[in-house]
Structures are given as C-alpha cells and as structure tokens.
Coordinates of C-alpha atoms in Angstrom, one line a residue:
X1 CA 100.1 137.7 223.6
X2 CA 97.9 141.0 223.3
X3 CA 99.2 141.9 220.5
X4 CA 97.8 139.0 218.3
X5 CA 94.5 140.3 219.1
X6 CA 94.7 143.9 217.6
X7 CA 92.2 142.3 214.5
X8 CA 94.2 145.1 211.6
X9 CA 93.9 143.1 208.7
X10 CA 94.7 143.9 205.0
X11 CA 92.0 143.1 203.8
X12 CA 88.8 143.2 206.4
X13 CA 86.6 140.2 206.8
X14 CA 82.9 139.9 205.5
X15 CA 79.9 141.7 207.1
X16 CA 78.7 139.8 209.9
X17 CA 75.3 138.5 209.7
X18 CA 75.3 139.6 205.7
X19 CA 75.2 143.1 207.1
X20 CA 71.9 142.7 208.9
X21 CA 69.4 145.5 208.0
X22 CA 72.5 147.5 206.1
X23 CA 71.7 147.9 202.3
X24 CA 75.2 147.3 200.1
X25 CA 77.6 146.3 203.4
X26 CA 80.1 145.3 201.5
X27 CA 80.1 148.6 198.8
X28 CA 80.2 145.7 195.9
X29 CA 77.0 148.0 194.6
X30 CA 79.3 151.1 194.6
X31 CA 77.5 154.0 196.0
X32 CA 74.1 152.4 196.4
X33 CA 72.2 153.4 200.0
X34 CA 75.7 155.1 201.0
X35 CA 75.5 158.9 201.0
X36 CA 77.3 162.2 201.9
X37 CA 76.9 163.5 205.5
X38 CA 78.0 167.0 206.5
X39 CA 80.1 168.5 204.6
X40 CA 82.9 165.6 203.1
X41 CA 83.8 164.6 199.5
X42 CA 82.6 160.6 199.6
X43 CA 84.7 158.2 196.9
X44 CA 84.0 154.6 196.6
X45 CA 87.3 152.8 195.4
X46 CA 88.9 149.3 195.1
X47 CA 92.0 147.9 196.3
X48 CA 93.0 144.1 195.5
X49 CA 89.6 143.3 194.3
X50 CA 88.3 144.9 197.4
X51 CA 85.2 147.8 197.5
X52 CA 85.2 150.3 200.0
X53 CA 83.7 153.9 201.2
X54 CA 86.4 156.7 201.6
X55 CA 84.9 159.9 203.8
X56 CA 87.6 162.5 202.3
X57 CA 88.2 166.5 202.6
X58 CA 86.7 166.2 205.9
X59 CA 86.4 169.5 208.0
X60 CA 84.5 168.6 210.9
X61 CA 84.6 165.7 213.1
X62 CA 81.3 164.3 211.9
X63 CA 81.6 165.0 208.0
X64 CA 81.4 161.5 206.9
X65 CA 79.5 158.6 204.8
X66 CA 76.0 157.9 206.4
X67 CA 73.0 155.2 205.5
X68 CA 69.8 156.1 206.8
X69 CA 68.5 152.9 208.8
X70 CA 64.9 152.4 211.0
X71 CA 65.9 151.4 214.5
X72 CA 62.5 150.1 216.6
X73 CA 61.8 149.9 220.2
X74 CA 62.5 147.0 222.5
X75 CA 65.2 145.9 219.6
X76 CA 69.0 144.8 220.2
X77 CA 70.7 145.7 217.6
X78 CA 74.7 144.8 217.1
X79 CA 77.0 146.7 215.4
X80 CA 80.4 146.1 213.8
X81 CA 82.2 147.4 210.8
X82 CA 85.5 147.5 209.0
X83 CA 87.5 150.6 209.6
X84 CA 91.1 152.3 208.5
X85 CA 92.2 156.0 207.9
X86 CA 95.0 157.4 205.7
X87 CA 97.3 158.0 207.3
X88 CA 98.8 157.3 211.1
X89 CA 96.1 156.2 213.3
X90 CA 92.5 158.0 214.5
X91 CA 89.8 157.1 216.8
X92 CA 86.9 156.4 215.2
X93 CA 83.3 156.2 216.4
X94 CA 80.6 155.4 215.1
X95 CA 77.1 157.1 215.6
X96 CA 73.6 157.3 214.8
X97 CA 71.7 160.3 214.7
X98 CA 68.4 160.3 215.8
X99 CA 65.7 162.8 216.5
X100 CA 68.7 165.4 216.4
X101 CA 70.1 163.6 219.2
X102 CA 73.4 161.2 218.4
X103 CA 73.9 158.3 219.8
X104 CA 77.0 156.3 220.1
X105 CA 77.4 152.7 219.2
X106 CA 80.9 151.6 219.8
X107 CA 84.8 153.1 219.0
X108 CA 88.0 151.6 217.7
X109 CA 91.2 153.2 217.1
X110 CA 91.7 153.0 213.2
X111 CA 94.9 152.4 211.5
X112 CA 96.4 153.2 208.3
X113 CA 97.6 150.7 206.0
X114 CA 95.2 147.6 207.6
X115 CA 91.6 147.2 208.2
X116 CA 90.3 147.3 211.8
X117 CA 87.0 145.6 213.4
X118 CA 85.1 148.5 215.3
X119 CA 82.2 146.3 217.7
X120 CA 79.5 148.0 219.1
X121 CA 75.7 148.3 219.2
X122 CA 72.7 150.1 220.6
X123 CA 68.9 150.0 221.6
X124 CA 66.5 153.1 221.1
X125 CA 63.7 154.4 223.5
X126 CA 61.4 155.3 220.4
X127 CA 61.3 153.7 216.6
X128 CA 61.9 155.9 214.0
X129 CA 64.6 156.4 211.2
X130 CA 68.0 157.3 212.1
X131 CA 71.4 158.5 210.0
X132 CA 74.6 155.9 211.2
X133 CA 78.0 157.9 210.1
X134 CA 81.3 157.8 211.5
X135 CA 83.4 160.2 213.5
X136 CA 86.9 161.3 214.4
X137 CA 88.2 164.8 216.1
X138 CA 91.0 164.1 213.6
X139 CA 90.1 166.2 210.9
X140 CA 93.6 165.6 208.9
X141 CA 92.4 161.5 208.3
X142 CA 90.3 160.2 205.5
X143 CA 87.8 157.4 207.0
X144 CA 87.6 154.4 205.1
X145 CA 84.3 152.8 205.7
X146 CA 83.6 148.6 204.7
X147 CA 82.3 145.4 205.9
X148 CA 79.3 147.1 207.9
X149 CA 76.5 145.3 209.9
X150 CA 73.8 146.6 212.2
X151 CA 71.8 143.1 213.1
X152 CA 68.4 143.3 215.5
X153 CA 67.1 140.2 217.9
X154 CA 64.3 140.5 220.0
X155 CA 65.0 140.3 223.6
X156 CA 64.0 136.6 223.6
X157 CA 66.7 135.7 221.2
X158 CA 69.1 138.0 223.0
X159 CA 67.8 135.9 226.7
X160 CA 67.9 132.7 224.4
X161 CA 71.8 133.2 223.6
X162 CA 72.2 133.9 227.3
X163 CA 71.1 131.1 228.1
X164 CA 72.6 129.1 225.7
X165 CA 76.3 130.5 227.0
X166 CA 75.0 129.5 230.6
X167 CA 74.7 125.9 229.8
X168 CA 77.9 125.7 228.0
X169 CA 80.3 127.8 229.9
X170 CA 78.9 127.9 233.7
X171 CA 76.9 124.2 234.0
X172 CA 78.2 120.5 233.6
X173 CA 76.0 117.6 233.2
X174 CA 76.7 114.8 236.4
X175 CA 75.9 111.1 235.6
X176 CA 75.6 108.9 238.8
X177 CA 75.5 105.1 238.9
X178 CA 74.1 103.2 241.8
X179 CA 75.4 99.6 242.6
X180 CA 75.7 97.9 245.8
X181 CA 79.1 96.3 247.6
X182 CA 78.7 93.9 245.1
X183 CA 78.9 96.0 242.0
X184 CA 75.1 95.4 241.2
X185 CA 72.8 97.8 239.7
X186 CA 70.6 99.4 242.2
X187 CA 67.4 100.5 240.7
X188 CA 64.9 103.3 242.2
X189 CA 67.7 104.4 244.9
X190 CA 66.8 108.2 245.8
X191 CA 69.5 110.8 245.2
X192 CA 69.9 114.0 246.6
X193 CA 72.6 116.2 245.4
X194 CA 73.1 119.6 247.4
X195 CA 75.2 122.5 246.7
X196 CA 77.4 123.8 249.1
X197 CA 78.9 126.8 246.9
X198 CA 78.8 128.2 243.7
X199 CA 82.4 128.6 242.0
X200 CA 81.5 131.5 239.9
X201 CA 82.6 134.3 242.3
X202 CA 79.8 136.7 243.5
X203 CA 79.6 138.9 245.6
X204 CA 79.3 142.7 246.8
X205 CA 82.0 145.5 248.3
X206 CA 81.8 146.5 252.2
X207 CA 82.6 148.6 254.8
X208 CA 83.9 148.3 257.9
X209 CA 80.5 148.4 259.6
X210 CA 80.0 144.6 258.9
X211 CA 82.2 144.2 261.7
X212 CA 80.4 143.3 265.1
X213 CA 77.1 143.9 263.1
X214 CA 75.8 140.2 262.9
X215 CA 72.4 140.4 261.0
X216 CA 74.6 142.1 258.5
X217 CA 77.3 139.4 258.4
X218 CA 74.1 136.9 258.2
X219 CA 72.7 138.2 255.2
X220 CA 76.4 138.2 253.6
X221 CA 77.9 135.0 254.2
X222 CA 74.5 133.4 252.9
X223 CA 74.7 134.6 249.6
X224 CA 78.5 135.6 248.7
X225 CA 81.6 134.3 247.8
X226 CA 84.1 137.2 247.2
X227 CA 84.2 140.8 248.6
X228 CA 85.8 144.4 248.4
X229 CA 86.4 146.9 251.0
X230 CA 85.3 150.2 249.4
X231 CA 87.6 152.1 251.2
X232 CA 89.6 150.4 254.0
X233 CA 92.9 149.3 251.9
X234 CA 92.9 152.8 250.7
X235 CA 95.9 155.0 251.5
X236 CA 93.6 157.6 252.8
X237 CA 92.5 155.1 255.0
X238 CA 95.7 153.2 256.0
X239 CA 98.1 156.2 256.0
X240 CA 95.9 159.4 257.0
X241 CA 99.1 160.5 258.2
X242 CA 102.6 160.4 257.0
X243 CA 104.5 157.8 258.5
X244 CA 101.5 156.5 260.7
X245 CA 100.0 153.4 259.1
X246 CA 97.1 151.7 260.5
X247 CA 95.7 148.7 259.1
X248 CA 93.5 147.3 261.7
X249 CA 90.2 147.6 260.1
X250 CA 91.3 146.6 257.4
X251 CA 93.3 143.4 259.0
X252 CA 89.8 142.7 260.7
X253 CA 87.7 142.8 257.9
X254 CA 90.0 140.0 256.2
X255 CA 90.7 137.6 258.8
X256 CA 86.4 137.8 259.2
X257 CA 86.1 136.6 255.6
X258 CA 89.2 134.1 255.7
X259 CA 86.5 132.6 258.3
X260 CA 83.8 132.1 256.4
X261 CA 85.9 131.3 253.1
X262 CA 84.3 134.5 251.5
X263 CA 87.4 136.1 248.5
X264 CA 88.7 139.4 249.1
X265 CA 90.0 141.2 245.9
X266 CA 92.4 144.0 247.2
X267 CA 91.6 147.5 246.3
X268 CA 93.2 149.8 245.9
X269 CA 96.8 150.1 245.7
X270 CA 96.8 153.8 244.3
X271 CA 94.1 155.6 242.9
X272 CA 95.2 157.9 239.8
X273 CA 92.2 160.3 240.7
X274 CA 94.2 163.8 242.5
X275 CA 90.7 164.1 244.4
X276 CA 91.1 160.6 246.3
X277 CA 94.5 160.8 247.9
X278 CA 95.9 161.2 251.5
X279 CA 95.3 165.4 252.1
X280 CA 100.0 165.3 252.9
X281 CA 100.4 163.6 249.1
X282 CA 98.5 166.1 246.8
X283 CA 101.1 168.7 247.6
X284 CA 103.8 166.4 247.0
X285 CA 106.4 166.2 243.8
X286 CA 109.5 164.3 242.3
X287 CA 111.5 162.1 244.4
X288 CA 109.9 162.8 247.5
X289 CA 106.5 161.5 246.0
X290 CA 108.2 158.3 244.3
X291 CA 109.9 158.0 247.7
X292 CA 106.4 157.7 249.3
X293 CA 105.0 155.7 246.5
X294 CA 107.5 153.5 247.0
X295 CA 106.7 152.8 250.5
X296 CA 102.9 152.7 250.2
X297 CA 103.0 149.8 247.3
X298 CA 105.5 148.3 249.4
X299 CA 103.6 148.5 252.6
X300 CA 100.2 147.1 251.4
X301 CA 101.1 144.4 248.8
X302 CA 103.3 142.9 251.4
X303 CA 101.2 143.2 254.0
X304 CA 98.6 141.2 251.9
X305 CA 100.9 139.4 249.0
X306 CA 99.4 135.8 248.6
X307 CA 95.6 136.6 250.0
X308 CA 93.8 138.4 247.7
X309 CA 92.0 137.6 244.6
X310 CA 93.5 140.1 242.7
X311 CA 94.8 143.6 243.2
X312 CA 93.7 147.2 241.2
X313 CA 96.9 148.3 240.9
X314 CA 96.6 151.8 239.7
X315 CA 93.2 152.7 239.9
X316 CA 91.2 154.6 237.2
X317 CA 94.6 155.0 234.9
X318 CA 92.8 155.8 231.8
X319 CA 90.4 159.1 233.3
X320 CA 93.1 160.3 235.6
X321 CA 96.8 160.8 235.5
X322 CA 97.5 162.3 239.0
X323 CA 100.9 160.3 239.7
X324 CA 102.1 160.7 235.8
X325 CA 101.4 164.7 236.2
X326 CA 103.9 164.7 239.2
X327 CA 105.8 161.9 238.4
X328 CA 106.6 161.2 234.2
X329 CA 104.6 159.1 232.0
X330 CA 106.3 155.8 233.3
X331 CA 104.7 156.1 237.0
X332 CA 101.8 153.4 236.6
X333 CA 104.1 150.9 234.7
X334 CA 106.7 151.3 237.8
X335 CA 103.9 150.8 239.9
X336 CA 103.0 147.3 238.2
X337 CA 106.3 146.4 238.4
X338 CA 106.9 146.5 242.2
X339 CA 103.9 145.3 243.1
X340 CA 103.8 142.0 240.5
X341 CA 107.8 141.7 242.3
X342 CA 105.7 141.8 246.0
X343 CA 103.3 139.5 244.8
X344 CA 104.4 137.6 241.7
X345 CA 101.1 135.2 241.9
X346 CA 98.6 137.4 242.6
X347 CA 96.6 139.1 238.7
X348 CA 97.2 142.7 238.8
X349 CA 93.6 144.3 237.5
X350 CA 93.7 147.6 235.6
X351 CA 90.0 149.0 236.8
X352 CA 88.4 151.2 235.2
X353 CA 84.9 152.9 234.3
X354 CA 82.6 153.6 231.3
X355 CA 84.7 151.0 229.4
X356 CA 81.0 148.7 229.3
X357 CA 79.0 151.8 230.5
X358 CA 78.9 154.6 228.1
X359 CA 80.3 154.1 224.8
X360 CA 80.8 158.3 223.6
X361 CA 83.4 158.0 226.6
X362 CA 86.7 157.9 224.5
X363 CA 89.2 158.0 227.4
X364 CA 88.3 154.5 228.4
X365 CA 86.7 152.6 225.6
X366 CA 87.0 149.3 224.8
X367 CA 90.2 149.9 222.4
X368 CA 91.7 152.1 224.6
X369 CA 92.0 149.4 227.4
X370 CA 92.9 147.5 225.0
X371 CA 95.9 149.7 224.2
X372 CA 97.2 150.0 227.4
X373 CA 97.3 146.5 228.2
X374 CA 99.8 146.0 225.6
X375 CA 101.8 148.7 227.2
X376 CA 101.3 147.2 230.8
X377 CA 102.5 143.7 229.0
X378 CA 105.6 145.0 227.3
X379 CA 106.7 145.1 231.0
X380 CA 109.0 142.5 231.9
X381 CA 110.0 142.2 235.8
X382 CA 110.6 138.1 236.6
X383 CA 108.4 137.2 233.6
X384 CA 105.0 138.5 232.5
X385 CA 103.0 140.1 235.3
X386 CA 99.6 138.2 235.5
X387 CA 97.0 140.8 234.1
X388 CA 93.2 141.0 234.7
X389 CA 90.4 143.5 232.7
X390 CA 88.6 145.1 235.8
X391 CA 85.5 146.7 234.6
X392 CA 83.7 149.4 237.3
X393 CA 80.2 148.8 235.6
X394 CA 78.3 152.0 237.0
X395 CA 75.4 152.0 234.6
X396 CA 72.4 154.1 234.0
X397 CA 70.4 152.6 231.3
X398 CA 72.2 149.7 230.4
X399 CA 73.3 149.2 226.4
X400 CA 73.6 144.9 226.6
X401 CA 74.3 145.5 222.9
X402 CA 77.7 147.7 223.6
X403 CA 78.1 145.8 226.7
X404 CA 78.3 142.0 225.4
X405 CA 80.5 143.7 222.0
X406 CA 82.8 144.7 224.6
X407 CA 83.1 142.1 226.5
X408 CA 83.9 140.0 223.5
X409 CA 86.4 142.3 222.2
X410 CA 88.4 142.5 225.2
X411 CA 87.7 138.8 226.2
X412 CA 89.6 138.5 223.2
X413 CA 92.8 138.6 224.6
X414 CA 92.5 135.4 226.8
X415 CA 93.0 137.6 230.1
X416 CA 90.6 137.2 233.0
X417 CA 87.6 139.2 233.0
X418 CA 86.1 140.6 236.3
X419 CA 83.0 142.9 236.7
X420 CA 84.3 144.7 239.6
X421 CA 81.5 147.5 241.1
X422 CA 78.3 147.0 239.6
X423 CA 75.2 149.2 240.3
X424 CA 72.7 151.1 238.5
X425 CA 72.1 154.6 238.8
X426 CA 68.0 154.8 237.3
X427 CA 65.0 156.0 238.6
X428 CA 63.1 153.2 241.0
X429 CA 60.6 152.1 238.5
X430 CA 63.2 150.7 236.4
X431 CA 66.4 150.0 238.6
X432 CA 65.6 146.3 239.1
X433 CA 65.1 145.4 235.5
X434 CA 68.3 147.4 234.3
X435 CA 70.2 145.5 237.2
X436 CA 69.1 142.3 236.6
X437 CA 69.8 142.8 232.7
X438 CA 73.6 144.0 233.8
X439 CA 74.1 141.0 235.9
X440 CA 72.7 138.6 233.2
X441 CA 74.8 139.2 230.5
X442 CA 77.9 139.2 232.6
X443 CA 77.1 135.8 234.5
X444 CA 76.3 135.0 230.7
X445 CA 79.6 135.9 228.8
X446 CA 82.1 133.0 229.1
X447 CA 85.2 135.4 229.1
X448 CA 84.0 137.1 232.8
X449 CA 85.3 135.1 235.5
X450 CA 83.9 137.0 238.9
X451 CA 81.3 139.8 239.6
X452 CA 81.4 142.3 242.4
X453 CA 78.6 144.8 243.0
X454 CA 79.3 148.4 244.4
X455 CA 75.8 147.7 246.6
X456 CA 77.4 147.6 250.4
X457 CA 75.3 148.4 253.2
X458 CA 76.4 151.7 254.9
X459 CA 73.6 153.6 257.8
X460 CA 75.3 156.9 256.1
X461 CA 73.8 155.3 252.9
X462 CA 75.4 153.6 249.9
X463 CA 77.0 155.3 247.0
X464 CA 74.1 154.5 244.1
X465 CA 71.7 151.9 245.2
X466 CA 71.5 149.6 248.4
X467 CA 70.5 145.2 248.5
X468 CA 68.7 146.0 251.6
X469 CA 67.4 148.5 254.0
X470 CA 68.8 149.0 257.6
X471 CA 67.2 146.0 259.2
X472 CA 68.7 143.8 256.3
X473 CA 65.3 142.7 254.9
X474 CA 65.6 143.2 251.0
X475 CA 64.8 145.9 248.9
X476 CA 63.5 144.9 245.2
X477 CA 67.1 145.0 243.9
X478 CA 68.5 142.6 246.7
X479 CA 65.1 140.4 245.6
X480 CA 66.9 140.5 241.9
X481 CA 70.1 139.1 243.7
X482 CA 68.1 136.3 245.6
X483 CA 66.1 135.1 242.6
X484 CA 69.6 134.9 240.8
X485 CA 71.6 133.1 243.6
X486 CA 68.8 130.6 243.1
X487 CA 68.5 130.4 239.7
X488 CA 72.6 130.1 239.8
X489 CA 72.0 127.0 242.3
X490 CA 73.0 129.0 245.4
X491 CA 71.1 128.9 248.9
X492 CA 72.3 125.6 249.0
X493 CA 70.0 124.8 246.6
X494 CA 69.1 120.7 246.1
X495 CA 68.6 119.1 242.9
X496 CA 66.5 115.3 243.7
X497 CA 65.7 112.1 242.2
X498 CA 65.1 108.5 241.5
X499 CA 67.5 106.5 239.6
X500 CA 66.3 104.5 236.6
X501 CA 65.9 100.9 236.1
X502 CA 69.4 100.5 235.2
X503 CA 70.6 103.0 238.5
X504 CA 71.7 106.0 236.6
X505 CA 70.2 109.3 237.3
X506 CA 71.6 112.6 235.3
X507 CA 71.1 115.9 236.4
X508 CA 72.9 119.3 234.9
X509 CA 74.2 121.3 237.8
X510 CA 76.0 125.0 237.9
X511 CA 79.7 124.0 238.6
X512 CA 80.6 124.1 242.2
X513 CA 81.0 122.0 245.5
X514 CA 78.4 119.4 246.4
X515 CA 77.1 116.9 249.0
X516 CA 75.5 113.6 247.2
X517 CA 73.3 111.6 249.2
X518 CA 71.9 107.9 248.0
X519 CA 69.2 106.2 250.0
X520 CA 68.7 102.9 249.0
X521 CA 65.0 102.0 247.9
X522 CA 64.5 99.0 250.3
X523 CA 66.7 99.0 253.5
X524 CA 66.7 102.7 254.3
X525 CA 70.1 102.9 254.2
X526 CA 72.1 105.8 253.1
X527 CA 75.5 106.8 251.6
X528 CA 77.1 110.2 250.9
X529 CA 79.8 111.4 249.2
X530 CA 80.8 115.2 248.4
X531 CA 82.3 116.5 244.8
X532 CA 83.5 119.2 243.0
X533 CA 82.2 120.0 239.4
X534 CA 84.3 122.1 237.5
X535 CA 84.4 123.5 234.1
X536 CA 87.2 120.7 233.5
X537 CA 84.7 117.6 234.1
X538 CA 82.0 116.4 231.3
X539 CA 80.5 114.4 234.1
X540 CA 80.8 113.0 237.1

C-alpha cells in the first residue's frame, strides 16, 4: 500500500552521508552555522532528546533558517532533509540562492506532528557560495528544519553508481557447460551467444506517417521494442465529430506493430488540458459531458482492452483540471474506474510533466504525485486498479541529482515506473550530452521499467528534437540512441568464446532473448539452442 510509504516519522532519521558538506546537520551544536534569513524569528529546541531548527513569525514565503554552503562546477550534489510545520500540513521547498538567482532543489509536503524526508538535489553552472533556506507560500506555519545533507560526487562516481545499478538490476551472469551425448566435458568448443531482443522496453512515440513509409519502418523495427502514437488514439483524432468515430489509423498503426512484436502503450484516453479536446466538447457541461465521457472511455478501452502496455488514463491531471471544472472533483477517479472495469489487466498510468523535470514546479512534484496516487488507490472497483508512475520527461538542462531523488522517492511505492516522452529542449551544442545523461540514469534506476522518447519522425517536423533527418540517416542524438542500443546489447549484438579446459564459459549478458550456438573444436559440428534471461535467473 501507498500509504506505508508517506516516510512521516516522529522522530526523523539521521542525516544521510553525516550531512555531507552541511556544518551541524543534526542541530546537536545548537545554533552553530544555522542563521536567520529574511525576516523570521529562528529558535533551536528539543523534543524527546531530539535537536531541531524552528523558522517562526514568518511573513514571507522565504523568511526562514539558511546555511551558507560553496556549490562548484561539474559537481552532483544530493539533497535531503527532515521537515514538519506546526500546524496542518504545508509545502515546503527547499532552495539555494545563488548570485541573486534561487534555485530549487526538491519539495515535500510537510506535516504537523511527524517528521517528513524532503529528497532533492542540484548542480550549478558556476562555483561560488550559495545561501540553502527553506520555503512555503503558507505564511501561517512554523518550519521545522533537522537531519539536513547536501553530499557532492564527481560525475565519475555518479557514472560509477550507474553502472553499478546496471549490473545488478538490468544484467545476469550465464554459465554454460559443454559435454557431449555422453555427458563428457568438451573442452575448447566455440560459443556464440546472440541476442535477439532486449527485455527492457525502449522505444520512441509515432505518427501515422510510418505507415506505407518503409525506410522509416526500417529504422524502427531495428532498434525498438515498444511505441506511442502521439496523437492517433486521441479523441480529437478518433471522434473529430460527435457521434462519428474513426479508428482506422489508429487500428493500422497497431496491427503494423503486433507484426513485428513492437509494444504499444495506449495514449490517451482523456487529456485534462481544455486546449486538447475535440472543438464539439469544450462547450459542453454536466450530464451531457459525462454522457459523452462515458462513451469515449467506453469506446477506446474496449476497442483496445487486453493490447496495450499500459493506458494514460487521464492525462496531465495534476497541471489541468478541464473535466473536474465541468464535471466535480470526482471526474478523473470515475474515469479510472470505468476504464480499470474495461480492462481489469491492463496498469492504468497517471502521466504527467515536470514531476523529474523542473523541481520549482509545485503542481506536479514528486510529493504531489505521490498524493494523488493514494487518492487514485483508495478506489476500489473489482479490487485495486493496477497503477503505473508515468513520467513526460521534457527536459532542458537536466538536474540527474533531482531526477534520480525522484525517481527513488516515488519508486518507493513498489509501483511500476515508465519514462514515457523523453526529449531535450537545449541548444545543439549540448542536446546530445543532456540526452544521453536523461536516458542514462533512467535505464540506470532499478524502479523504471520501460522508456519512451517524444523523438517521432514527422516531415512537418517533431515537437522538440528529431533521431533522424528525412532520409532516416541519424542526427547526433539518434547516434546517442545507437551507441546505447549497443551498449544495452541490442542490434543483435553477439557475445563469443572458447570454453575452458573443463567446458564452461561465463559471460554477463543484459537480460533478454537469445540464440546459443556451440561448435565443437574437432568435428565442425554445431548445436543451438535459444533462451530467455530474466531478472528471475542467477544463471543459465
């Protein structure tokens, strides 16, 4: 259950790392390096043996307690600290003001009466000293501050623990034994194990113009294994007019990747954003929109129940509220409800944007996904509906600190994670690097299950960057794709050998499907076999 996850404790754990580069984490040296900022009263008190930082008589949203720190270039740093307000509950940020310019380093939503873990981080473009304080709009709250940490790595210890997470959560080691019909050890036979596909799913949205085009379903179906369409299950594409559905494209597009075994995740099934809907439902109200609602989840989830690989249910719930404006505040939980009853196997995905992105975004941070899943999983319609975390992943300049703090704290909750449009919006000097970064840590992170970039090909051009130019040949970012797939073990990529003197050979191999060939050293002849390595198997 969600709930176990909310991390409100009485009395809040110990600064991670020691507290890093923060002087006095803990407050067990009273007010040493902790210091007034703006205009609050700052008290240092104890409760059940426990020292804290209280920010009180607070009139603005940023009078607080502050410690100056030095942040340098080219540094990761992680953040986290221990959080709770007076009374009720408050979001609270915290920030670090540099240069006159404040940056944000993560959010949580404190409580009264119980500690909460706020996880966050940042890099800097320049070194130089900076003021971290907290912040809350709610001016009413006292913000008690303990248990802080701000930890740097270099980015080879940050690629190091990347790594690390890749051999444990995406590879498996495969031992092989070669004997002959009559059980005895073959020596020196020459294996050859090739991969056929990659069971982490990746793979990129597109339109409808794949269809007939063939170097364009070429260059696909060698590298991918799951797909969007980013806009053909849309009800401003399937319904343009009232009572006229057509879902031809759309049927076409999905029996073309049934046939080359490629994963379709379905979106959308609304979109909360008043901009994106059919022109006849923006002037609609009441029962006649639920009346149409009703038919539109019913139409699409049926249509496609038991094919997809998820579904966004209500698109973008957290920014936009264009079906709860018309509709009451219950419209997106009746929506999950009669589409999990359509399609009781198939996880319904909240998606959202700027939840990894852009950490001063409050309306869709980290703990306020968080706080609508629980709502979402209070539902009950034929037992829990299957949930997933869908996260948009537009970046700019990527924050891997934020980003992997996130991920953690809403991998947390055991539910499947999916990185569902992924692109960079950054000038072309840097784009590559930033997208390669962004893909890294999410292959990385053993809580996301499936990654999806917003990178379709489209001659009107694609919504932030392209894979490849018109005559499918790759642009530098589609190179950054390719070099991964093969680092990944994709391309039906082989792994060779000899076995030893006592016919083993070892190899570690990304889980997936694979072809094994052995040739034996002295009659030339050969044996295959195909397996599957899973995350479930220590070896083979």
């Amino acid at each position: 259950m969600l709930c176990s996850f909310r991390h409100c404790l009485e009395i809040p754990n110990k600064p991670q790392y020691n507290g890093g580069i923060i002087l006095n984490p803990d407050l067990q040296n009273g007010s040493q390096s902790w210091s007034q900022f703006g205009n609050s009263k700052v008290d240092f008190r104890e409760f059940g043996g426990n020292k804290f930082v209280v920010a009180t008589q607070r009139n603005q949203s940023t009078d607080s307690v502050s410690q100056k720190v030095y942040l340098e270039k080219g540094i990761l740093y992680t953040f986290s600290a221990w959080l709770q307000v007076s009374i009720g509950n408050a979001p609270v940020s915290a920030v670090f003001k540099k240069n006159g310019e404040a940056m944000h380093a993560g959010s949580v939503v404190a409580e009264s009466k119980c500690w909460s873990m706020l996880k966050g981080g940042l890099t800097v473009d320049e070194s130089g000293p900076a003021d971290l304080y907290f912040e809350s709009e709610n001016t009413t709250v006292e913000i008690w501050v303990d248990s802080v940490s701000l930890q740097p790595f270099t980015h080879e210890e940050w690629n190091s623990h990347q790594e690390q997470s890749i051999d444990k959560e995406r590879k498996g080691n495969v031992r092989i034994r070669v004997v002959n019909d009559k059980g005895e050890t073959v020596p020196n036979a020459t294996i050859t194990i090739q991969q056929n596909r990659l069971r982490f799913p990746f793979g990129c949205a597109v339109e409808s113009n794949i269809l007939g085009n063939q170097a364009y379903q070429n260059w696909f179906t060698q590298r991918f294994t799951v797909t969007t369409f980013g806009n053909e299950m849309k009800w401003y594409s399937t319904e343009r007019v009232r009572g006229r559905e057509d879902y031809s494209t759309a049927d076409a597009m999905l029996r073309f990747f049934k046939q080359h075994g490629i994963a379709v995740r379905g979106h959308n099934i609304l979109w909360d954003d008043p901009k994106f809907q059919p022109e006849w439902v923006k002037s609609m109200w009441g029962n006649d929109l639920y009346n149409a609602v009703k038919r539109r989840v019913y139409s699409v989830v049926s249509r496609y129940k038991g094919q997809l690989a998820g579904w966004d249910v209500v698109n973008e719930n957290l920014h936009f509220s264009f079906f709860e404006s018309k509709m009451g505040p219950q419209s997106s939980y009746n929506v999950y409800a009669m589409a999990h009853a359509l399609d009781p196997r198939t996880t319904m995905f909240m998606n959202e944007y700027n939840t990894l992105e852009h950490p001063q975004d409050p309306s869709s941070s980290p703990a306020r996904y968080l706080q609508k899943l629980r709502e979402l999983q209070s539902i009950r319609v034929g037992g829990n509906i299957p949930l997933g975390i869908g996260l948009e992943s537009h970046f700019s300049t990527p924050n891997l600190p934020y980003m992997r703090s996130a991920l953690d704290t809403l991998g947390a909750t055991g539910l499947p994670i999916w990185l569902t449009e992924v692109d960079v919006d950054a000038p072309p000097n840097v784009r590559p690097w930033y997208f390669e970064q962004v893909l890294r840590e999410g292959h990385s992170h053993p809580k996301v299950q499936g990654i999806v970039m917003w990178t379709g090909y489209s001659p009107a051009g694609c919504y932030r960057m392209c894979l490849t130019d018109g005559n499918f040949k790759n642009l530098p970012t589609g190179d950054v794709v390719d070099k991964l797939l093969r680092e990944w073990g994709g391309f039906r990529s082989q792994t060779t050998g000899v076995a030893d003197a006592d016919g083993f050979f070892e190899a570690s191999l990304f889980h997936g499907d694979y072809d094994l060939s052995i040739s034996h050293p002295f009659t030339d002849s050969k044996v295959s076999y195909n397996f599957t390595l899973s995350p479930d198997d220590s070896s083979s």
